């Protein structure tokens, strides 16, 4: 992680890509503050299963992941590195997030003229 390099001054954070300042780096401005609203990027990782999967099956990895993210050591590490867990949000909030992120990234790719070869 970059945190040790940031803490020792070997790396200076010029800005972050979230819509709001990170609690872990309160002095670092956002790209939005710098006037670049199109540069907002909320990197994300999630676990998904096929639509229609039996809820009993869905609950197993969901419960296991929630338990891992509730571990105080893991939660502290995530927070120290400026990462935010939305594990408790569930499908109702995750699906719209994925749809919006996909649409936003598609616009960026199209504006940049990136296409298939």
PDB file of N, CA, C and O in Angstrom, residues 53-111:
ATOM      1  N   UNK A  53     -30.206 -16.866  -8.616  1.00  0.00           N
ATOM      2  CA  UNK A  53     -29.571 -17.827  -7.720  1.00  0.00           C
ATOM      3  C   UNK A  53     -30.399 -17.955  -6.445  1.00  0.00           C
ATOM      4  O   UNK A  53     -30.886 -16.963  -5.913  1.00  0.00           O
ATOM      5  N   UNK A  54     -30.566 -19.162  -5.971  1.00  0.00           N
ATOM      6  CA  UNK A  54     -31.338 -19.428  -4.756  1.00  0.00           C
ATOM      7  C   UNK A  54     -30.827 -18.546  -3.614  1.00  0.00           C
ATOM      8  O   UNK A  54     -29.623 -18.503  -3.354  1.00  0.00           O
ATOM      9  N   UNK A  55     -31.718 -17.830  -2.932  1.00  0.00           N
ATOM     10  CA  UNK A  55     -31.305 -16.953  -1.819  1.00  0.00           C
ATOM     11  C   UNK A  55     -30.493 -17.662  -0.744  1.00  0.00           C
ATOM     12  O   UNK A  55     -29.640 -17.050  -0.101  1.00  0.00           O
ATOM     13  N   UNK A  56     -30.725 -18.963  -0.546  1.00  0.00           N
ATOM     14  CA  UNK A  56     -29.941 -19.713   0.445  1.00  0.00           C
ATOM     15  C   UNK A  56     -28.471 -19.785   0.026  1.00  0.00           C
ATOM     16  O   UNK A  56     -27.579 -19.760   0.866  1.00  0.00           O
ATOM     17  N   UNK A  57     -28.257 -19.883  -1.272  1.00  0.00           N
ATOM     18  CA  UNK A  57     -26.885 -19.916  -1.788  1.00  0.00           C
ATOM     19  C   UNK A  57     -26.276 -18.525  -1.734  1.00  0.00           C
ATOM     20  O   UNK A  57     -25.123 -18.354  -1.337  1.00  0.00           O
ATOM     21  N   UNK A  58     -27.046 -17.514  -2.094  1.00  0.00           N
ATOM     22  CA  UNK A  58     -26.565 -16.134  -2.078  1.00  0.00           C
ATOM     23  C   UNK A  58     -26.138 -15.720  -0.678  1.00  0.00           C
ATOM     24  O   UNK A  58     -25.134 -15.018  -0.493  1.00  0.00           O
ATOM     25  N   UNK A  59     -26.862 -16.162   0.322  1.00  0.00           N
ATOM     26  CA  UNK A  59     -26.572 -15.731   1.688  1.00  0.00           C
ATOM     27  C   UNK A  59     -25.224 -16.245   2.194  1.00  0.00           C
ATOM     28  O   UNK A  59     -24.591 -15.590   3.026  1.00  0.00           O
ATOM     29  N   UNK A  60     -24.760 -17.369   1.691  1.00  0.00           N
ATOM     30  CA  UNK A  60     -23.503 -17.928   2.202  1.00  0.00           C
ATOM     31  C   UNK A  60     -22.300 -17.034   1.901  1.00  0.00           C
ATOM     32  O   UNK A  60     -21.592 -16.634   2.829  1.00  0.00           O
ATOM     33  N   UNK A  61     -22.009 -16.720   0.639  1.00  0.00           N
ATOM     34  CA  UNK A  61     -20.857 -15.824   0.408  1.00  0.00           C
ATOM     35  C   UNK A  61     -21.111 -14.420   0.959  1.00  0.00           C
ATOM     36  O   UNK A  61     -20.191 -13.757   1.423  1.00  0.00           O
ATOM     37  N   UNK A  62     -22.352 -13.983   0.937  1.00  0.00           N
ATOM     38  CA  UNK A  62     -22.685 -12.669   1.468  1.00  0.00           C
ATOM     39  C   UNK A  62     -22.388 -12.592   2.960  1.00  0.00           C
ATOM     40  O   UNK A  62     -21.768 -11.632   3.439  1.00  0.00           O
ATOM     41  N   UNK A  63     -22.807 -13.591   3.702  1.00  0.00           N
ATOM     42  CA  UNK A  63     -22.557 -13.630   5.141  1.00  0.00           C
ATOM     43  C   UNK A  63     -21.065 -13.754   5.445  1.00  0.00           C
ATOM     44  O   UNK A  63     -20.551 -13.116   6.370  1.00  0.00           O
ATOM     45  N   UNK A  64     -20.361 -14.571   4.660  1.00  0.00           N
ATOM     46  CA  UNK A  64     -18.920 -14.755   4.877  1.00  0.00           C
ATOM     47  C   UNK A  64     -18.168 -13.448   4.619  1.00  0.00           C
ATOM     48  O   UNK A  64     -17.290 -13.062   5.398  1.00  0.00           O
ATOM     49  N   UNK A  65     -18.511 -12.761   3.551  1.00  0.00           N
ATOM     50  CA  UNK A  65     -17.862 -11.491   3.236  1.00  0.00           C
ATOM     51  C   UNK A  65     -18.166 -10.445   4.300  1.00  0.00           C
ATOM     52  O   UNK A  65     -17.280  -9.701   4.730  1.00  0.00           O
ATOM     53  N   UNK A  66     -19.411 -10.396   4.760  1.00  0.00           N
ATOM     54  CA  UNK A  66     -19.784  -9.450   5.817  1.00  0.00           C
ATOM     55  C   UNK A  66     -18.985  -9.715   7.088  1.00  0.00           C
ATOM     56  O   UNK A  66     -18.532  -8.773   7.750  1.00  0.00           O
ATOM     57  N   UNK A  67     -18.763 -10.983   7.406  1.00  0.00           N
ATOM     58  CA  UNK A  67     -17.989 -11.325   8.603  1.00  0.00           C
ATOM     59  C   UNK A  67     -16.536 -10.872   8.464  1.00  0.00           C
ATOM     60  O   UNK A  67     -15.948 -10.330   9.405  1.00  0.00           O
ATOM     61  N   UNK A  68     -15.959 -11.072   7.292  1.00  0.00           N
ATOM     62  CA  UNK A  68     -14.571 -10.646   7.060  1.00  0.00           C
ATOM     63  C   UNK A  68     -14.466  -9.125   7.174  1.00  0.00           C
ATOM     64  O   UNK A  68     -13.577  -8.591   7.835  1.00  0.00           O
ATOM     65  N   UNK A  69     -15.393  -8.410   6.542  1.00  0.00           N
ATOM     66  CA  UNK A  69     -15.337  -6.948   6.564  1.00  0.00           C
ATOM     67  C   UNK A  69     -15.672  -6.358   7.931  1.00  0.00           C
ATOM     68  O   UNK A  69     -15.335  -5.213   8.209  1.00  0.00           O
ATOM     69  N   UNK A  70     -16.315  -7.144   8.798  1.00  0.00           N
ATOM     70  CA  UNK A  70     -16.621  -6.684  10.152  1.00  0.00           C
ATOM     71  C   UNK A  70     -15.444  -6.892  11.103  1.00  0.00           C
ATOM     72  O   UNK A  70     -15.445  -6.359  12.211  1.00  0.00           O
ATOM     73  N   UNK A  71     -14.434  -7.641  10.683  1.00  0.00           N
ATOM     74  CA  UNK A  71     -13.262  -7.872  11.514  1.00  0.00           C
ATOM     75  C   UNK A  71     -12.594  -6.524  11.798  1.00  0.00           C
ATOM     76  O   UNK A  71     -12.284  -5.780  10.860  1.00  0.00           O
ATOM     77  N   UNK A  72     -12.390  -6.185  13.073  1.00  0.00           N
ATOM     78  CA  UNK A  72     -11.819  -4.872  13.413  1.00  0.00           C
ATOM     79  C   UNK A  72     -10.472  -4.588  12.734  1.00  0.00           C
ATOM     80  O   UNK A  72     -10.215  -3.463  12.322  1.00  0.00           O
ATOM     81  N   UNK A  73      -9.623  -5.595  12.603  1.00  0.00           N
ATOM     82  CA  UNK A  73      -8.326  -5.395  11.953  1.00  0.00           C
ATOM     83  C   UNK A  73      -8.467  -5.066  10.482  1.00  0.00           C
ATOM     84  O   UNK A  73      -7.788  -4.180   9.962  1.00  0.00           O
ATOM     85  N   UNK A  74      -9.358  -5.776   9.820  1.00  0.00           N
ATOM     86  CA  UNK A  74      -9.572  -5.525   8.395  1.00  0.00           C
ATOM     87  C   UNK A  74     -10.246  -4.170   8.208  1.00  0.00           C
ATOM     88  O   UNK A  74      -9.857  -3.386   7.335  1.00  0.00           O
ATOM     89  N   UNK A  75     -11.236  -3.868   9.031  1.00  0.00           N
ATOM     90  CA  UNK A  75     -11.911  -2.571   8.943  1.00  0.00           C
ATOM     91  C   UNK A  75     -10.925  -1.430   9.158  1.00  0.00           C
ATOM     92  O   UNK A  75     -10.955  -0.422   8.443  1.00  0.00           O
ATOM     93  N   UNK A  76     -10.021  -1.580  10.127  1.00  0.00           N
ATOM     94  CA  UNK A  76      -9.025  -0.545  10.399  1.00  0.00           C
ATOM     95  C   UNK A  76      -8.065  -0.388   9.228  1.00  0.00           C
ATOM     96  O   UNK A  76      -7.702   0.730   8.854  1.00  0.00           O
ATOM     97  N   UNK A  77      -7.651  -1.499   8.628  1.00  0.00           N
ATOM     98  CA  UNK A  77      -6.750  -1.444   7.472  1.00  0.00           C
ATOM     99  C   UNK A  77      -7.423  -0.750   6.294  1.00  0.00           C
ATOM    100  O   UNK A  77      -6.814   0.088   5.624  1.00  0.00           O
ATOM    101  N   UNK A  78      -8.668  -1.097   6.038  1.00  0.00           N
ATOM    102  CA  UNK A  78      -9.402  -0.451   4.952  1.00  0.00           C
ATOM    103  C   UNK A  78      -9.495   1.056   5.187  1.00  0.00           C
ATOM    104  O   UNK A  78      -9.234   1.857   4.290  1.00  0.00           O
ATOM    105  N   UNK A  79      -9.864   1.450   6.396  1.00  0.00           N
ATOM    106  CA  UNK A  79     -10.019   2.864   6.725  1.00  0.00           C
ATOM    107  C   UNK A  79      -8.690   3.606   6.612  1.00  0.00           C
ATOM    108  O   UNK A  79      -8.633   4.722   6.082  1.00  0.00           O
ATOM    109  N   UNK A  80      -7.615   2.998   7.095  1.00  0.00           N
ATOM    110  CA  UNK A  80      -6.297   3.639   7.046  1.00  0.00           C
ATOM    111  C   UNK A  80      -5.836   3.869   5.619  1.00  0.00           C
ATOM    112  O   UNK A  80      -5.085   4.793   5.345  1.00  0.00           O
ATOM    113  N   UNK A  81      -6.294   3.044   4.712  1.00  0.00           N
ATOM    114  CA  UNK A  81      -5.902   3.163   3.311  1.00  0.00           C
ATOM    115  C   UNK A  81      -6.951   3.876   2.470  1.00  0.00           C
ATOM    116  O   UNK A  81      -6.906   3.844   1.248  1.00  0.00           O
ATOM    117  N   UNK A  82      -7.913   4.495   3.139  1.00  0.00           N
ATOM    118  CA  UNK A  82      -8.898   5.303   2.428  1.00  0.00           C
ATOM    119  C   UNK A  82      -9.941   4.510   1.671  1.00  0.00           C
ATOM    120  O   UNK A  82     -10.582   5.023   0.761  1.00  0.00           O
ATOM    121  N   UNK A  83     -10.125   3.270   2.028  1.00  0.00           N
ATOM    122  CA  UNK A  83     -11.107   2.435   1.344  1.00  0.00           C
ATOM    123  C   UNK A  83     -12.395   2.396   2.151  1.00  0.00           C
ATOM    124  O   UNK A  83     -12.366   2.397   3.374  1.00  0.00           O
ATOM    125  N   UNK A  84     -13.492   2.365   1.450  1.00  0.00           N
ATOM    126  CA  UNK A  84     -14.801   2.374   2.090  1.00  0.00           C
ATOM    127  C   UNK A  84     -15.522   1.083   1.731  1.00  0.00           C
ATOM    128  O   UNK A  84     -15.604   0.725   0.561  1.00  0.00           O
ATOM    129  N   UNK A  85     -16.043   0.399   2.715  1.00  0.00           N
ATOM    130  CA  UNK A  85     -16.797  -0.818   2.466  1.00  0.00           C
ATOM    131  C   UNK A  85     -18.277  -0.490   2.382  1.00  0.00           C
ATOM    132  O   UNK A  85     -18.815   0.211   3.232  1.00  0.00           O
ATOM    133  N   UNK A  86     -18.917  -0.989   1.353  1.00  0.00           N
ATOM    134  CA  UNK A  86     -20.372  -0.844   1.242  1.00  0.00           C
ATOM    135  C   UNK A  86     -21.019  -2.219   1.313  1.00  0.00           C
ATOM    136  O   UNK A  86     -22.084  -2.450   0.769  1.00  0.00           O
ATOM    137  N   UNK A  87     -20.348  -3.138   2.012  1.00  0.00           N
ATOM    138  CA  UNK A  87     -20.830  -4.516   2.095  1.00  0.00           C
ATOM    139  C   UNK A  87     -22.236  -4.595   2.662  1.00  0.00           C
ATOM    140  O   UNK A  87     -22.988  -5.508   2.327  1.00  0.00           O
ATOM    141  N   UNK A  88     -22.601  -3.657   3.484  1.00  0.00           N
ATOM    142  CA  UNK A  88     -23.924  -3.701   4.098  1.00  0.00           C
ATOM    143  C   UNK A  88     -25.010  -3.087   3.230  1.00  0.00           C
ATOM    144  O   UNK A  88     -26.170  -3.085   3.606  1.00  0.00           O
ATOM    145  N   UNK A  89     -24.660  -2.588   2.069  1.00  0.00           N
ATOM    146  CA  UNK A  89     -25.649  -1.913   1.222  1.00  0.00           C
ATOM    147  C   UNK A  89     -26.554  -2.896   0.493  1.00  0.00           C
ATOM    148  O   UNK A  89     -27.706  -2.629   0.283  1.00  0.00           O
ATOM    149  N   UNK A  90     -26.006  -3.983   0.047  1.00  0.00           N
ATOM    150  CA  UNK A  90     -26.803  -4.997  -0.623  1.00  0.00           C
ATOM    151  C   UNK A  90     -27.137  -4.658  -2.065  1.00  0.00           C
ATOM    152  O   UNK A  90     -26.741  -3.627  -2.609  1.00  0.00           O
ATOM    153  N   UNK A  91     -27.881  -5.543  -2.671  1.00  0.00           N
ATOM    154  CA  UNK A  91     -28.207  -5.463  -4.084  1.00  0.00           C
ATOM    155  C   UNK A  91     -28.964  -4.193  -4.453  1.00  0.00           C
ATOM    156  O   UNK A  91     -28.754  -3.623  -5.518  1.00  0.00           O
ATOM    157  N   UNK A  92     -29.820  -3.709  -3.573  1.00  0.00           N
ATOM    158  CA  UNK A  92     -30.635  -2.532  -3.876  1.00  0.00           C
ATOM    159  C   UNK A  92     -29.782  -1.303  -4.180  1.00  0.00           C
ATOM    160  O   UNK A  92     -30.167  -0.466  -4.993  1.00  0.00           O
ATOM    161  N   UNK A  93     -28.621  -1.186  -3.541  1.00  0.00           N
ATOM    162  CA  UNK A  93     -27.749  -0.044  -3.792  1.00  0.00           C
ATOM    163  C   UNK A  93     -26.590  -0.388  -4.721  1.00  0.00           C
ATOM    164  O   UNK A  93     -26.087   0.494  -5.419  1.00  0.00           O
ATOM    165  N   UNK A  94     -26.172  -1.634  -4.734  1.00  0.00           N
ATOM    166  CA  UNK A  94     -25.038  -2.018  -5.562  1.00  0.00           C
ATOM    167  C   UNK A  94     -25.385  -2.010  -7.048  1.00  0.00           C
ATOM    168  O   UNK A  94     -24.598  -1.527  -7.865  1.00  0.00           O
ATOM    169  N   UNK A  95     -26.557  -2.497  -7.406  1.00  0.00           N
ATOM    170  CA  UNK A  95     -26.933  -2.558  -8.824  1.00  0.00           C
ATOM    171  C   UNK A  95     -26.958  -1.162  -9.451  1.00  0.00           C
ATOM    172  O   UNK A  95     -26.341  -0.946 -10.502  1.00  0.00           O
ATOM    173  N   UNK A  96     -27.627  -0.162  -8.853  1.00  0.00           N
ATOM    174  CA  UNK A  96     -27.581   1.181  -9.451  1.00  0.00           C
ATOM    175  C   UNK A  96     -26.160   1.745  -9.530  1.00  0.00           C
ATOM    176  O   UNK A  96     -25.812   2.433 -10.490  1.00  0.00           O
ATOM    177  N   UNK A  97     -25.318   1.440  -8.536  1.00  0.00           N
ATOM    178  CA  UNK A  97     -23.925   1.895  -8.558  1.00  0.00           C
ATOM    179  C   UNK A  97     -23.204   1.311  -9.772  1.00  0.00           C
ATOM    180  O   UNK A  97     -22.513   2.029 -10.505  1.00  0.00           O
ATOM    181  N   UNK A  98     -23.360   0.019 -10.009  1.00  0.00           N
ATOM    182  CA  UNK A  98     -22.700  -0.634 -11.139  1.00  0.00           C
ATOM    183  C   UNK A  98     -23.207  -0.061 -12.457  1.00  0.00           C
ATOM    184  O   UNK A  98     -22.423   0.210 -13.370  1.00  0.00           O
ATOM    185  N   UNK A  99     -24.508   0.149 -12.563  1.00  0.00           N
ATOM    186  CA  UNK A  99     -25.090   0.699 -13.798  1.00  0.00           C
ATOM    187  C   UNK A  99     -24.522   2.090 -14.080  1.00  0.00           C
ATOM    188  O   UNK A  99     -24.112   2.391 -15.198  1.00  0.00           O
ATOM    189  N   UNK A 100     -24.472   2.957 -13.063  1.00  0.00           N
ATOM    190  CA  UNK A 100     -23.959   4.316 -13.246  1.00  0.00           C
ATOM    191  C   UNK A 100     -22.471   4.318 -13.561  1.00  0.00           C
ATOM    192  O   UNK A 100     -22.015   5.054 -14.440  1.00  0.00           O
ATOM    193  N   UNK A 101     -21.694   3.507 -12.861  1.00  0.00           N
ATOM    194  CA  UNK A 101     -20.257   3.438 -13.126  1.00  0.00           C
ATOM    195  C   UNK A 101     -19.996   2.945 -14.551  1.00  0.00           C
ATOM    196  O   UNK A 101     -19.114   3.446 -15.236  1.00  0.00           O
ATOM    197  N   UNK A 102     -20.767   1.956 -14.989  1.00  0.00           N
ATOM    198  CA  UNK A 102     -20.599   1.435 -16.342  1.00  0.00           C
ATOM    199  C   UNK A 102     -20.909   2.516 -17.372  1.00  0.00           C
ATOM    200  O   UNK A 102     -20.157   2.713 -18.330  1.00  0.00           O
ATOM    201  N   UNK A 103     -22.000   3.233 -17.183  1.00  0.00           N
ATOM    202  CA  UNK A 103     -22.382   4.303 -18.113  1.00  0.00           C
ATOM    203  C   UNK A 103     -21.336   5.418 -18.121  1.00  0.00           C
ATOM    204  O   UNK A 103     -20.948   5.919 -19.179  1.00  0.00           O
ATOM    205  N   UNK A 104     -20.849   5.805 -16.950  1.00  0.00           N
ATOM    206  CA  UNK A 104     -19.865   6.880 -16.866  1.00  0.00           C
ATOM    207  C   UNK A 104     -18.568   6.466 -17.551  1.00  0.00           C
ATOM    208  O   UNK A 104     -17.990   7.223 -18.332  1.00  0.00           O
ATOM    209  N   UNK A 105     -18.115   5.253 -17.295  1.00  0.00           N
ATOM    210  CA  UNK A 105     -16.881   4.788 -17.927  1.00  0.00           C
ATOM    211  C   UNK A 105     -17.050   4.630 -19.433  1.00  0.00           C
ATOM    212  O   UNK A 105     -16.113   4.876 -20.190  1.00  0.00           O
ATOM    213  N   UNK A 106     -18.235   4.259 -19.883  1.00  0.00           N
ATOM    214  CA  UNK A 106     -18.499   4.161 -21.314  1.00  0.00           C
ATOM    215  C   UNK A 106     -18.346   5.531 -21.963  1.00  0.00           C
ATOM    216  O   UNK A 106     -17.746   5.659 -23.033  1.00  0.00           O
ATOM    217  N   UNK A 107     -18.871   6.571 -21.301  1.00  0.00           N
ATOM    218  CA  UNK A 107     -18.746   7.930 -21.849  1.00  0.00           C
ATOM    219  C   UNK A 107     -17.280   8.343 -21.939  1.00  0.00           C
ATOM    220  O   UNK A 107     -16.858   8.958 -22.914  1.00  0.00           O
ATOM    221  N   UNK A 108     -16.496   8.012 -20.932  1.00  0.00           N
ATOM    222  CA  UNK A 108     -15.072   8.348 -20.937  1.00  0.00           C
ATOM    223  C   UNK A 108     -14.372   7.652 -22.095  1.00  0.00           C
ATOM    224  O   UNK A 108     -13.595   8.269 -22.831  1.00  0.00           O
ATOM    225  N   UNK A 109     -14.644   6.383 -22.290  1.00  0.00           N
ATOM    226  CA  UNK A 109     -14.029   5.614 -23.372  1.00  0.00           C
ATOM    227  C   UNK A 109     -14.427   6.188 -24.728  1.00  0.00           C
ATOM    228  O   UNK A 109     -13.592   6.368 -25.616  1.00  0.00           O
ATOM    229  N   UNK A 110     -15.703   6.519 -24.889  1.00  0.00           N
ATOM    230  CA  UNK A 110     -16.172   7.072 -26.158  1.00  0.00           C
ATOM    231  C   UNK A 110     -15.531   8.425 -26.436  1.00  0.00           C
ATOM    232  O   UNK A 110     -15.098   8.687 -27.560  1.00  0.00           O
ATOM    233  N   UNK A 111     -15.457   9.310 -25.422  1.00  0.00           N
ATOM    234  CA  UNK A 111     -14.847  10.634 -25.612  1.00  0.00           C
ATOM    235  C   UNK A 111     -13.368  10.519 -25.954  1.00  0.00           C
ATOM    236  O   UNK A 111     -12.820  11.347 -26.674  1.00  0.00           O
TER     237      UNK A 111
END
